[in-house]
C-alpha cells in the first residue's frame, strides 16, 4: 500500500502537535509547512519544535512553497491563516481538506469542494464537519484525573481520537458527517473512558 502524503500548514505548537500525532498514528508522510514553505531536515532558522519534527517528517526531503507540497497530496490540514489555498491549488491534491483557521479558514469549504475535495473539515460551526478541540479536552482531562495518571501520553491522545471516530457508525458516516457534533453529550464520557483505559494499560494510572 502506498503511504499517504498529508500536508500540514502552520508549524507553531498546534500544527507541530497535530503533525506528531498523525505520524504516531501511522498516517504516512507528513509534510510540514510554515510561512516560508516546506520544512525540511537541515533547514536553517528552524525553532526547536520545527527542528524536532523535521527529523520525522517530509520523508522525501521536498523543498518549495505550500503549493508545491500540495501537489499530489492526499490530504491537507491547516492551522495557520486565512486564504492560503485556492481552489486551483487544491485541485492538484487527491482528496481531503481540513482547514481550521478561524474565523476565515485557509480555504472556504465550498471553494475546497469546487476544487475537488471529497471531504472537508473546518473550524467553523456553520459548515459540516466542525473540528473543535472542545470535543477532546473535557474527556482527556476527565479520564486522566479519574485514574490519577502521571502524564498525558501520545497513546492516550490516539485512544481519544479513535474513540471519537468510533462514535460515528458506518450508517452515519458520510462526506458531511465524519465526526460527532461538539454538542453530543456522549463525547466527553466516551473519550474519558478511552483515555483512562489507555493509562491503565500503560501502567501510569495511580487509581
XYZ file of N, CA and C in Angstrom:
621
model
N 0.836 -1.184 0.000
C 0.000 0.000 0.000
C 0.885 1.253 0.000
N 0.611 2.220 -0.875
C 1.378 3.453 -0.943
C 1.063 4.328 0.265
N 2.088 4.788 0.999
C 1.827 5.651 2.159
C 1.115 6.935 1.744
N 0.253 7.433 2.623
C -0.425 8.692 2.363
C 0.557 9.851 2.479
N 0.277 10.898 1.750
C 1.013 12.150 1.905
C 0.043 13.189 2.439
N 0.301 13.692 3.649
C -0.530 14.715 4.273
C 0.283 15.987 4.435
N -0.294 17.102 4.031
C 0.369 18.394 4.155
C -0.253 19.149 5.321
N 0.598 19.630 6.210
C 0.145 20.331 7.408
C 0.740 21.732 7.391
N -0.096 22.758 7.281
C 0.411 24.125 7.282
C 0.099 24.803 8.608
N 1.095 25.487 9.129
C 1.005 26.070 10.456
C 1.953 25.303 11.345
N 3.210 25.726 11.415
C 4.225 24.968 12.145
C 4.541 25.603 13.489
N 3.493 26.131 14.136
C 3.599 26.560 15.523
C 3.245 25.369 16.405
N 3.099 25.580 17.720
C 2.794 24.466 18.630
C 1.576 23.630 18.231
N 0.420 24.232 17.833
C -0.710 23.379 17.447
C -0.409 22.518 16.223
N 0.174 23.127 15.199
C 0.462 22.382 13.981
C 1.463 21.270 14.201
N 2.501 21.539 14.991
C 3.508 20.523 15.270
C 2.909 19.387 16.089
N 2.049 19.718 17.058
C 1.384 18.674 17.850
C 0.521 17.792 16.957
N -0.209 18.397 16.025
C -1.024 17.625 15.084
C -0.129 16.746 14.220
N 0.962 17.327 13.711
C 1.880 16.557 12.882
C 2.426 15.348 13.611
N 2.859 15.528 14.851
C 3.395 14.419 15.644
C 2.345 13.336 15.866
N 1.105 13.765 16.145
C 0.039 12.796 16.385
C -0.245 11.983 15.121
N -0.310 12.645 13.968
C -0.559 11.937 12.710
C 0.556 10.950 12.407
N 1.795 11.344 12.684
C 2.924 10.444 12.473
C 2.827 9.259 13.427
N 2.504 9.515 14.691
C 2.367 8.442 15.685
C 1.274 7.454 15.292
N 0.227 7.950 14.629
C -0.887 7.098 14.232
C -0.619 6.364 12.923
N 0.541 6.626 12.323
C 0.928 5.883 11.126
C 0.251 6.341 9.855
N -0.071 7.637 9.775
C -0.784 8.126 8.597
C 0.090 8.247 7.356
N 1.394 8.158 7.506
C 2.248 8.212 6.326
C 3.217 9.371 6.374
N 3.454 9.972 5.238
C 4.435 11.039 5.110
C 3.768 12.385 5.389
N 4.142 13.014 6.499
C 3.584 14.304 6.867
C 4.561 15.387 6.426
N 4.087 16.305 5.601
C 4.929 17.405 5.130
C 4.478 18.677 5.827
N 5.336 19.213 6.684
C 5.026 20.407 7.448
C 5.421 21.651 6.658
N 4.565 22.684 6.718
C 4.865 23.958 6.061
C 4.675 25.108 7.043
N 5.546 26.105 6.943
C 5.342 27.339 7.695
C 5.216 28.494 6.706
N 5.345 29.703 7.171
C 5.142 30.862 6.308
C 6.148 30.903 5.147
N 7.278 30.246 5.329
C 8.304 30.241 4.285
C 8.186 29.062 3.320
N 7.279 28.141 3.610
C 7.111 26.984 2.737
C 7.408 25.678 3.454
N 7.852 24.687 2.701
C 8.071 23.340 3.229
C 9.241 23.331 4.217
N 9.050 22.646 5.334
C 10.103 22.462 6.320
C 10.831 21.156 6.019
N 12.147 21.246 5.923
C 12.944 20.068 5.592
C 14.093 19.931 6.594
N 14.414 18.697 6.914
C 15.560 18.423 7.786
C 16.810 19.102 7.218
N 17.526 19.812 8.081
C 18.728 20.505 7.636
C 18.510 21.966 7.317
N 17.244 22.412 7.284
C 16.972 23.826 7.034
C 17.557 24.691 8.143
N 17.980 25.881 7.792
C 18.450 26.833 8.786
C 17.268 27.654 9.314
N 17.409 28.157 10.523
C 16.418 29.064 11.083
C 15.191 28.398 11.674
N 15.202 27.067 11.839
C 14.061 26.388 12.444
C 14.087 26.583 13.952
N 12.895 26.738 14.550
C 12.856 26.781 16.010
C 12.955 25.352 16.549
N 12.969 25.206 17.868
C 13.210 23.885 18.464
C 12.151 22.859 18.059
N 10.884 23.281 18.051
C 9.814 22.358 17.680
C 9.892 21.945 16.221
N 10.178 22.904 15.351
C 10.299 22.615 13.933
C 11.504 21.719 13.661
N 12.593 21.985 14.356
C 13.794 21.156 14.204
C 13.496 19.709 14.588
N 12.793 19.529 15.702
C 12.474 18.182 16.174
C 11.621 17.426 15.157
N 10.571 18.069 14.655
C 9.672 17.347 13.751
C 10.284 17.187 12.360
N 11.267 18.006 12.025
C 11.894 17.878 10.707
C 12.581 16.530 10.533
N 12.949 15.893 11.648
C 13.653 14.613 11.577
C 12.708 13.431 11.346
N 11.421 13.641 11.519
C 10.478 12.523 11.353
C 9.403 12.814 10.305
N 9.489 13.978 9.656
C 8.506 14.348 8.639
C 9.212 14.580 7.303
N 8.407 14.868 6.255
C 8.956 15.180 4.935
C 10.000 14.142 4.517
N 9.553 12.897 4.424
C 10.467 11.778 4.169
C 11.246 11.911 2.861
N 10.638 12.576 1.892
C 11.287 12.694 0.584
C 12.135 13.958 0.451
N 12.273 14.681 1.564
C 13.096 15.897 1.600
C 12.704 16.883 0.493
N 11.405 17.155 0.432
C 10.894 18.134 -0.533
C 11.256 19.547 -0.096
N 11.372 20.424 -1.074
C 11.553 21.847 -0.820
C 10.547 22.611 -1.673
N 10.276 23.854 -1.286
C 9.382 24.674 -2.094
C 8.306 25.329 -1.273
N 7.312 25.864 -1.969
C 6.208 26.569 -1.336
C 5.092 25.599 -0.963
N 4.087 26.126 -0.259
C 2.931 25.308 0.104
C 2.295 24.683 -1.129
N 2.171 25.445 -2.209
C 1.561 24.918 -3.440
C 2.326 23.711 -3.963
N 3.646 23.704 -3.811
C 4.455 22.562 -4.240
C 4.165 21.349 -3.358
N 4.031 21.584 -2.063
C 3.746 20.489 -1.136
C 2.390 19.850 -1.427
N 1.413 20.679 -1.803
C 0.054 20.178 -2.017
C -0.087 19.347 -3.288
N 0.831 19.499 -4.201
C 0.730 18.773 -5.466
C 0.812 17.272 -5.206
N -0.268 16.560 -5.494
C -0.308 15.114 -5.304
C -0.585 14.660 -3.893
N -0.836 15.609 -2.970
C -1.102 15.237 -1.581
C -2.467 14.564 -1.442
N -2.570 13.673 -0.476
C -3.845 13.002 -0.210
C -4.750 13.848 0.671
N -4.163 14.665 1.534
C -4.977 15.474 2.442
C -4.198 16.685 2.908
N -4.944 17.704 3.324
C -4.375 18.956 3.815
C -4.987 19.282 5.164
N -4.149 19.635 6.128
C -4.608 20.073 7.441
C -4.045 21.469 7.682
N -4.919 22.434 7.890
C -4.484 23.811 8.069
C -4.797 24.350 9.445
N -3.779 24.839 10.133
C -3.972 25.563 11.401
C -3.069 26.799 11.335
N -3.337 27.639 10.336
C -2.410 28.744 10.093
C -3.130 30.070 9.928
N -3.411 30.474 8.689
C -4.030 31.789 8.488
C -4.959 31.757 7.282
N -5.805 32.774 7.140
C -6.846 32.756 6.104
C -6.306 32.764 4.679
N -7.108 32.145 3.822
C -6.966 32.286 2.364
C -5.588 31.891 1.825
N -5.009 30.850 2.378
C -3.712 30.380 1.893
C -3.833 29.494 0.661
N -4.997 28.858 0.512
C -5.166 27.866 -0.556
C -6.329 28.288 -1.443
N -6.137 28.197 -2.728
C -7.218 28.475 -3.679
C -7.746 27.154 -4.237
N -8.913 27.213 -4.841
C -9.491 26.002 -5.436
C -8.554 25.436 -6.496
N -7.876 26.325 -7.227
C -6.961 25.860 -8.264
C -5.802 25.081 -7.694
N -5.226 25.595 -6.611
C -4.124 24.878 -5.956
C -4.642 23.593 -5.335
N -5.808 23.684 -4.691
C -6.395 22.498 -4.067
C -6.696 21.398 -5.064
N -6.966 21.758 -6.299
C -7.311 20.757 -7.308
C -6.133 19.876 -7.681
N -4.907 20.271 -7.289
C -3.743 19.427 -7.567
C -3.601 18.320 -6.532
N -4.429 18.378 -5.471
C -4.425 17.329 -4.460
C -5.279 16.156 -4.918
N -5.283 15.102 -4.092
C -6.061 13.916 -4.420
C -7.411 13.880 -3.714
N -7.484 14.449 -2.485
C -8.662 14.081 -1.724
C -9.214 15.101 -0.744
N -8.701 15.137 0.497
C -9.412 15.752 1.611
C -8.748 17.025 2.130
N -9.581 17.904 2.714
C -9.113 19.184 3.236
C -9.700 19.399 4.629
N -8.846 19.749 5.590
C -9.315 20.186 6.903
C -8.659 21.536 7.164
N -9.411 22.606 6.922
C -8.883 23.966 7.027
C -9.475 24.627 8.258
N -8.672 24.826 9.301
C -9.218 25.184 10.607
C -8.888 26.583 11.098
N -8.244 27.408 10.300
C -8.047 28.796 10.726
C -9.427 29.428 10.940
N -9.551 30.226 11.992
C -10.836 30.829 12.343
C -10.698 32.343 12.478
N -11.688 33.133 12.094
C -12.982 32.706 11.525
C -12.922 32.431 10.022
N -11.834 32.840 9.379
C -11.700 32.602 7.936
C -10.643 31.525 7.720
N -11.024 30.373 7.202
C -10.062 29.274 7.043
C -9.098 29.472 5.879
N -8.156 28.568 5.764
C -7.173 28.608 4.678
C -7.853 28.549 3.312
N -8.967 27.839 3.252
C -9.826 27.818 2.071
C -11.240 27.554 2.564
N -12.216 28.281 2.042
C -13.594 28.070 2.468
C -14.072 26.688 2.013
N -14.886 26.019 2.822
C -15.316 24.673 2.486
C -15.960 24.537 1.105
N -16.832 25.496 0.733
C -17.479 25.384 -0.575
C -16.466 25.530 -1.706
N -15.456 26.381 -1.506
C -14.427 26.534 -2.528
C -13.567 25.274 -2.622
N -13.271 24.662 -1.472
C -12.488 23.423 -1.470
C -13.213 22.325 -2.240
N -14.530 22.262 -2.049
C -15.300 21.238 -2.768
C -15.315 21.521 -4.259
N -15.393 22.799 -4.634
C -15.325 23.135 -6.062
C -13.987 22.717 -6.655
N -12.950 22.742 -5.825
C -11.635 22.336 -6.285
C -11.455 20.831 -6.349
N -12.467 20.083 -5.870
C -12.423 18.632 -5.990
C -12.236 17.873 -4.697
N -12.201 18.573 -3.540
C -12.031 17.876 -2.268
C -13.237 16.973 -1.992
N -12.964 15.749 -1.592
C -14.039 14.794 -1.316
C -14.652 15.026 0.059
N -13.806 15.322 1.043
C -14.255 15.556 2.417
C -13.595 16.835 2.910
N -14.397 17.709 3.524
C -13.866 18.987 4.004
C -14.243 19.174 5.470
N -13.239 19.423 6.297
C -13.471 19.774 7.688
C -13.135 21.237 7.893
N -13.651 21.832 8.960
C -13.452 23.259 9.189
C -13.513 23.555 10.683
N -12.957 24.685 11.078
C -13.088 25.110 12.462
C -14.393 25.829 12.735
N -15.158 26.103 11.677
C -16.385 26.890 11.817
C -17.587 26.016 12.163
N -18.554 26.641 12.835
C -19.757 25.895 13.232
C -20.869 25.983 12.198
N -20.690 26.819 11.157
C -21.752 26.981 10.170
C -21.532 26.132 8.926
N -20.603 25.175 8.993
C -20.395 24.198 7.926
C -20.328 22.812 8.558
N -20.563 21.762 7.774
C -20.425 20.406 8.319
C -18.990 20.115 8.754
N -18.836 19.086 9.579
C -17.524 18.578 9.995
C -16.699 19.626 10.744
N -17.341 20.246 11.757
C -16.588 21.199 12.568
C -15.572 20.451 13.431
N -14.309 20.855 13.328
C -13.244 20.276 14.144
C -12.982 21.255 15.281
N -13.299 20.849 16.504
C -13.199 21.758 17.641
C -12.551 21.020 18.805
N -11.542 21.632 19.416
C -10.838 20.930 20.494
C -11.709 20.699 21.723
N -12.879 21.329 21.786
C -13.789 21.080 22.902
C -14.269 19.630 22.907
N -14.137 18.945 21.784
C -14.563 17.545 21.730
C -13.614 16.613 22.470
N -12.374 17.036 22.692
C -11.445 16.139 23.379
C -10.959 16.649 24.729
N -10.835 17.965 24.885
C -10.276 18.472 26.133
C -11.025 17.999 27.383
N -12.341 18.149 27.461
C -13.003 17.714 28.703
C -12.792 16.229 28.992
N -12.934 15.395 27.961
C -12.798 13.956 28.157
C -11.386 13.536 28.513
N -10.392 14.132 27.865
C -8.999 13.781 28.174
C -8.668 14.127 29.629
N -9.058 15.318 30.054
C -8.765 15.694 31.438
C -9.581 14.856 32.427
N -10.833 14.576 32.087
C -11.673 13.783 32.986
C -11.099 12.377 33.157
N -10.702 11.775 32.055
C -10.140 10.425 32.121
C -8.804 10.391 32.831
N -7.973 11.388 32.576
C -6.658 11.461 33.205
C -6.778 11.630 34.719
N -7.660 12.540 35.132
C -7.827 12.794 36.562
C -8.509 11.630 37.277
N -9.412 10.953 36.559
C -10.149 9.846 37.183
C -9.210 8.729 37.644
N -8.146 8.492 36.880
C -7.212 7.414 37.245
C -5.898 7.978 37.796
N -5.865 9.306 37.988
C -4.677 9.984 38.522
C -3.430 9.608 37.731
N -3.559 9.683 36.409
C -2.424 9.341 35.549
C -1.290 10.337 35.741
N -0.061 9.844 35.626
C 1.113 10.686 35.855
C 1.329 11.702 34.742
N 0.820 11.402 33.552
C 1.045 12.260 32.388
C -0.023 11.967 31.342
N -0.077 12.798 30.324
C -0.941 12.548 29.160
C -0.020 12.143 28.023
N -0.118 10.901 27.616
C 0.809 10.343 26.640
C 0.240 10.392 25.222
N 1.119 10.143 24.263
C 0.686 10.083 22.873
C -0.343 8.966 22.690
N -0.139 7.863 23.408
C -1.091 6.751 23.330
C -2.475 7.133 23.815
N -2.552 7.960 24.839
C -3.843 8.419 25.350
C -4.530 9.320 24.330
N -3.748 10.153 23.652
C -4.318 11.010 22.612
C -4.854 10.174 21.449
N -4.089 9.162 21.058
C -4.518 8.292 19.956
C -5.794 7.552 20.335
N -5.836 7.058 21.561
C -7.024 6.333 22.035
C -8.228 7.262 22.038
N -8.034 8.523 22.410
C -9.126 9.501 22.396
C -9.618 9.732 20.982
N -8.698 9.871 20.034
C -9.085 10.100 18.638
C -9.885 8.929 18.089
N -9.439 7.725 18.398
C -10.139 6.540 17.886
C -11.510 6.382 18.524
N -11.619 6.725 19.811
C -12.920 6.656 20.487
C -13.884 7.661 19.880
N -13.369 8.826 19.564
C -14.183 9.867 18.938
C -14.679 9.402 17.572
N -13.788 8.839 16.782
C -14.163 8.359 15.449
C -15.189 7.237 15.529
N -15.068 6.385 16.541
C -15.967 5.237 16.664
C -17.390 5.632 17.021
N -17.589 6.880 17.467
C -18.946 7.336 17.771
C -19.787 7.554 16.516
N -19.131 7.603 15.356
C -19.853 7.703 14.085
C -19.989 6.304 13.503
N -21.208 5.831 13.368
C -21.435 4.482 12.861
C -21.244 4.440 11.341
N -21.118 3.228 10.811
C -20.987 3.069 9.363
C -22.196 3.649 8.639
N -23.358 3.533 9.267
C -24.580 4.053 8.646
C -24.599 5.576 8.640
N -24.010 6.191 9.651
C -23.991 7.649 9.752
C -22.892 8.288 8.902
N -21.823 7.562 8.702
C -20.638 8.128 8.054
C -20.936 8.612 6.638
N -20.563 9.864 6.367
C -20.723 10.430 5.031
C -19.713 11.552 4.876
N -19.628 12.115 3.686
C -18.685 13.209 3.444
C -18.981 14.413 4.324
N -20.232 14.565 4.740
C -20.620 15.705 5.575
C -20.797 15.334 7.042
N -20.403 14.101 7.415
C -20.523 13.694 8.816
C -19.415 12.692 9.114
N -18.238 13.212 9.472
C -17.095 12.343 9.714
C -16.740 12.247 11.196
N -17.367 13.072 12.020
C -17.143 13.005 13.456
C -18.368 13.572 14.159
N -18.558 13.204 15.445
C -19.764 13.663 16.130
C -19.762 15.164 16.367
N -20.917 15.672 16.671
C -21.061 17.091 16.972
C -20.397 17.429 18.300
N -19.893 18.649 18.391
C -19.323 19.117 19.656
C -20.377 19.183 20.753
N -21.660 19.183 20.374
C -22.751 19.240 21.351
C -23.261 17.858 21.745
N -22.679 16.796 21.198
C -23.074 15.432 21.537
C -22.650 15.142 22.975
N -23.614 14.899 23.849
C -23.331 14.742 25.273
C -22.560 13.466 25.598
N -22.505 12.511 24.662
C -21.793 11.263 24.928
C -20.292 11.381 24.687
N -19.876 12.463 24.043
C -18.481 12.571 23.620
C -17.513 12.586 24.802
N -17.731 13.471 25.778
C -16.779 13.625 26.884
C -16.585 12.325 27.644
N -17.676 11.630 27.973
C -17.559 10.384 28.733
C -16.893 9.284 27.908
N -17.187 9.243 26.619
C -16.570 8.233 25.751
C -15.065 8.430 25.687
N -14.650 9.672 25.499
C -13.216 9.980 25.449
C -12.570 9.704 26.805
N -13.235 10.078 27.880
C -12.688 9.863 29.226
C -12.446 8.384 29.500
N -13.403 7.536 29.151
C -13.239 6.091 29.381
C -12.056 5.543 28.582
N -11.933 5.996 27.336
C -10.846 5.516 26.482
C -9.487 5.943 27.033
N -9.393 7.192 27.463
C -8.139 7.729 27.987
C -7.758 7.021 29.289
N -8.728 6.808 30.165
C -8.469 6.124 31.431
C -7.989 4.694 31.194
N -8.623 4.002 30.255
C -8.232 2.632 29.960
C -6.814 2.568 29.398
N -6.480 3.502 28.527
C -5.129 3.533 27.963
C -4.094 3.796 29.058
N -4.410 4.689 29.983
C -3.487 4.966 31.088
C -3.264 3.718 31.934
N -4.332 2.962 32.188
C -4.188 1.709 32.955
C -3.312 0.730 32.201
N -3.548 0.584 30.912
C -2.771 -0.376 30.132
C -1.311 0.025 30.019
N -1.032 1.309 30.076
C 0.348 1.773 30.021
C 1.026 1.737 31.375
N 0.261 1.472 32.424
C 0.832 1.394 33.761
C 1.149 2.722 34.402
N 0.446 3.769 33.932
C 0.727 5.103 34.522
C -0.448 5.597 35.358
N -1.483 4.767 35.516
C -2.618 5.145 36.351
C -2.261 4.863 37.813
N -2.717 5.740 38.694
C -2.451 5.563 40.126
C -3.731 5.359 40.913
N -4.836 5.152 40.214
C -6.112 4.915 40.912
C -6.973 4.001 40.066
